[in-house]
PDB file of C-alpha atoms in Angstrom:
ATOM      1  CA  UNK B 313       0.000   0.000   0.000  1.00 64.00           C
ATOM      2  CA  UNK B 314       2.768   2.456   0.846  1.00 71.00           C
ATOM      3  CA  UNK B 315       4.271   1.827  -2.597  1.00 77.00           C
ATOM      4  CA  UNK B 316       0.994   2.878  -4.263  1.00 77.00           C
ATOM      5  CA  UNK B 317       1.491   6.474  -3.079  1.00 83.00           C
ATOM      6  CA  UNK B 318      -2.218   7.213  -3.181  1.00 87.00           C
ATOM      7  CA  UNK B 319      -2.942  10.480  -1.439  1.00 86.00           C
ATOM      8  CA  UNK B 320      -5.291  10.228   1.575  1.00 86.00           C
ATOM      9  CA  UNK B 321      -5.529   6.440   1.320  1.00 89.00           C
ATOM     10  CA  UNK B 322      -6.181   4.697   4.640  1.00 90.00           C
ATOM     11  CA  UNK B 323      -6.293   0.912   4.926  1.00 91.00           C
ATOM     12  CA  UNK B 324      -7.735  -0.904   7.917  1.00 93.00           C
ATOM     13  CA  UNK B 325      -6.881  -4.584   8.246  1.00 94.00           C
ATOM     14  CA  UNK B 326      -8.742  -7.062  10.400  1.00 94.00           C
ATOM     15  CA  UNK B 327      -5.572  -8.376  12.000  1.00 91.00           C
ATOM     16  CA  UNK B 328      -1.871  -7.778  12.217  1.00 87.00           C
ATOM     17  CA  UNK B 329       0.881 -10.062  11.020  1.00 87.00           C
ATOM     18  CA  UNK B 330       0.982 -13.366  12.901  1.00 90.00           C
ATOM     19  CA  UNK B 331      -2.594 -12.815  14.154  1.00 91.00           C
ATOM     20  CA  UNK B 332      -5.849 -14.527  13.311  1.00 91.00           C
ATOM     21  CA  UNK B 333      -8.864 -12.486  12.148  1.00 95.00           C
ATOM     22  CA  UNK B 334     -11.564 -14.080  14.272  1.00 96.00           C
ATOM     23  CA  UNK B 335     -15.056 -14.877  13.086  1.00 95.00           C
ATOM     24  CA  UNK B 336     -17.908 -14.940  15.547  1.00 96.00           C
ATOM     25  CA  UNK B 337     -21.166 -16.694  14.729  1.00 96.00           C
ATOM     26  CA  UNK B 338     -22.664 -14.992  17.779  1.00 96.00           C
ATOM     27  CA  UNK B 339     -21.924 -11.630  16.097  1.00 97.00           C
ATOM     28  CA  UNK B 340     -23.117 -12.945  12.728  1.00 96.00           C
ATOM     29  CA  UNK B 341     -19.773 -12.419  10.977  1.00 97.00           C
ATOM     30  CA  UNK B 342     -16.277 -11.325  11.813  1.00 97.00           C
ATOM     31  CA  UNK B 343     -15.369  -9.520  15.009  1.00 98.00           C
ATOM     32  CA  UNK B 344     -13.668  -6.774  13.000  1.00 98.00           C
ATOM     33  CA  UNK B 345     -16.653  -6.390  10.660  1.00 98.00           C
ATOM     34  CA  UNK B 346     -19.080  -6.188  13.571  1.00 98.00           C
ATOM     35  CA  UNK B 347     -17.209  -3.382  15.288  1.00 98.00           C
ATOM     36  CA  UNK B 348     -16.357  -1.629  12.009  1.00 98.00           C
ATOM     37  CA  UNK B 349     -20.079  -1.393  11.261  1.00 98.00           C
ATOM     38  CA  UNK B 350     -20.894  -0.133  14.759  1.00 98.00           C
ATOM     39  CA  UNK B 351     -18.095   2.431  14.553  1.00 98.00           C
ATOM     40  CA  UNK B 352     -19.342   3.809  11.243  1.00 98.00           C
ATOM     41  CA  UNK B 353     -22.874   3.973  12.638  1.00 98.00           C
ATOM     42  CA  UNK B 354     -21.480   6.638  14.959  1.00 97.00           C
ATOM     43  CA  UNK B 355     -20.329   4.789  18.057  1.00 97.00           C
ATOM     44  CA  UNK B 356     -16.692   5.719  17.425  1.00 98.00           C
ATOM     45  CA  UNK B 357     -17.629   9.410  17.550  1.00 98.00           C
ATOM     46  CA  UNK B 358     -19.312   9.224  20.958  1.00 97.00           C
ATOM     47  CA  UNK B 359     -17.510  11.004  23.805  1.00 97.00           C
ATOM     48  CA  UNK B 360     -17.953   7.834  25.907  1.00 96.00           C
ATOM     49  CA  UNK B 361     -15.757   6.091  23.304  1.00 95.00           C
ATOM     50  CA  UNK B 362     -13.200   8.945  23.342  1.00 93.00           C
ATOM     51  CA  UNK B 363     -14.724  10.504  20.219  1.00 96.00           C
ATOM     52  CA  UNK B 364     -15.306  14.234  19.938  1.00 97.00           C
ATOM     53  CA  UNK B 365     -19.080  14.031  19.433  1.00 97.00           C
ATOM     54  CA  UNK B 366     -19.156  16.126  16.261  1.00 98.00           C
ATOM     55  CA  UNK B 367     -21.334  13.542  14.438  1.00 96.00           C
ATOM     56  CA  UNK B 368     -18.466  12.712  12.042  1.00 97.00           C
ATOM     57  CA  UNK B 369     -16.304   9.615  12.470  1.00 97.00           C
ATOM     58  CA  UNK B 370     -12.677  10.648  12.097  1.00 97.00           C
ATOM     59  CA  UNK B 371      -9.968   8.167  11.080  1.00 97.00           C
ATOM     60  CA  UNK B 372      -8.354   8.528  14.505  1.00 96.00           C
ATOM     61  CA  UNK B 373     -11.686   7.782  16.232  1.00 98.00           C
ATOM     62  CA  UNK B 374     -12.243   4.749  14.025  1.00 98.00           C
ATOM     63  CA  UNK B 375      -8.755   3.412  14.702  1.00 96.00           C
ATOM     64  CA  UNK B 376      -9.047   3.925  18.461  1.00 97.00           C
ATOM     65  CA  UNK B 377     -12.518   2.343  18.599  1.00 98.00           C
ATOM     66  CA  UNK B 378     -11.554  -0.710  16.514  1.00 97.00           C
ATOM     67  CA  UNK B 379      -8.279  -1.315  18.314  1.00 96.00           C
ATOM     68  CA  UNK B 380      -9.984  -1.264  21.688  1.00 97.00           C
ATOM     69  CA  UNK B 381     -13.229  -3.119  20.985  1.00 97.00           C
ATOM     70  CA  UNK B 382     -11.948  -5.839  18.640  1.00 97.00           C
ATOM     71  CA  UNK B 383      -9.029  -6.752  20.888  1.00 96.00           C
ATOM     72  CA  UNK B 384     -11.196  -6.633  24.013  1.00 97.00           C
ATOM     73  CA  UNK B 385     -13.857  -8.914  22.491  1.00 97.00           C
ATOM     74  CA  UNK B 386     -11.286 -11.420  21.190  1.00 97.00           C
ATOM     75  CA  UNK B 387      -9.472 -11.439  24.520  1.00 96.00           C
ATOM     76  CA  UNK B 388     -12.675 -12.162  26.452  1.00 97.00           C
ATOM     77  CA  UNK B 389     -14.278 -14.653  24.085  1.00 97.00           C
ATOM     78  CA  UNK B 390     -11.386 -16.323  22.253  1.00 96.00           C
ATOM     79  CA  UNK B 391      -8.542 -15.881  24.771  1.00 95.00           C
ATOM     80  CA  UNK B 392      -6.356 -14.417  22.050  1.00 94.00           C
ATOM     81  CA  UNK B 393      -5.306 -10.992  20.741  1.00 92.00           C
ATOM     82  CA  UNK B 394      -6.396  -9.187  17.579  1.00 93.00           C
ATOM     83  CA  UNK B 395      -5.048  -5.659  17.119  1.00 84.00           C
TER      84      UNK B 395
END
């Protein structure tokens, strides 16, 4: 991606190297997909989620929300890490 040199391109991946991107039938899909959807619905912008509450989801809010919620869910339910 860095070689593409596309201005303003942001890529979010479900897992890091040497990690497993967990699926969760109880969430009806992947853990990452579940929280990505919730974040874009506005949860990542909420002050309770360390967002600024301006009704726009910023990249930094999305990253913070996903990093926290995905890893927390995987830790609790799969006893693993996913960051």
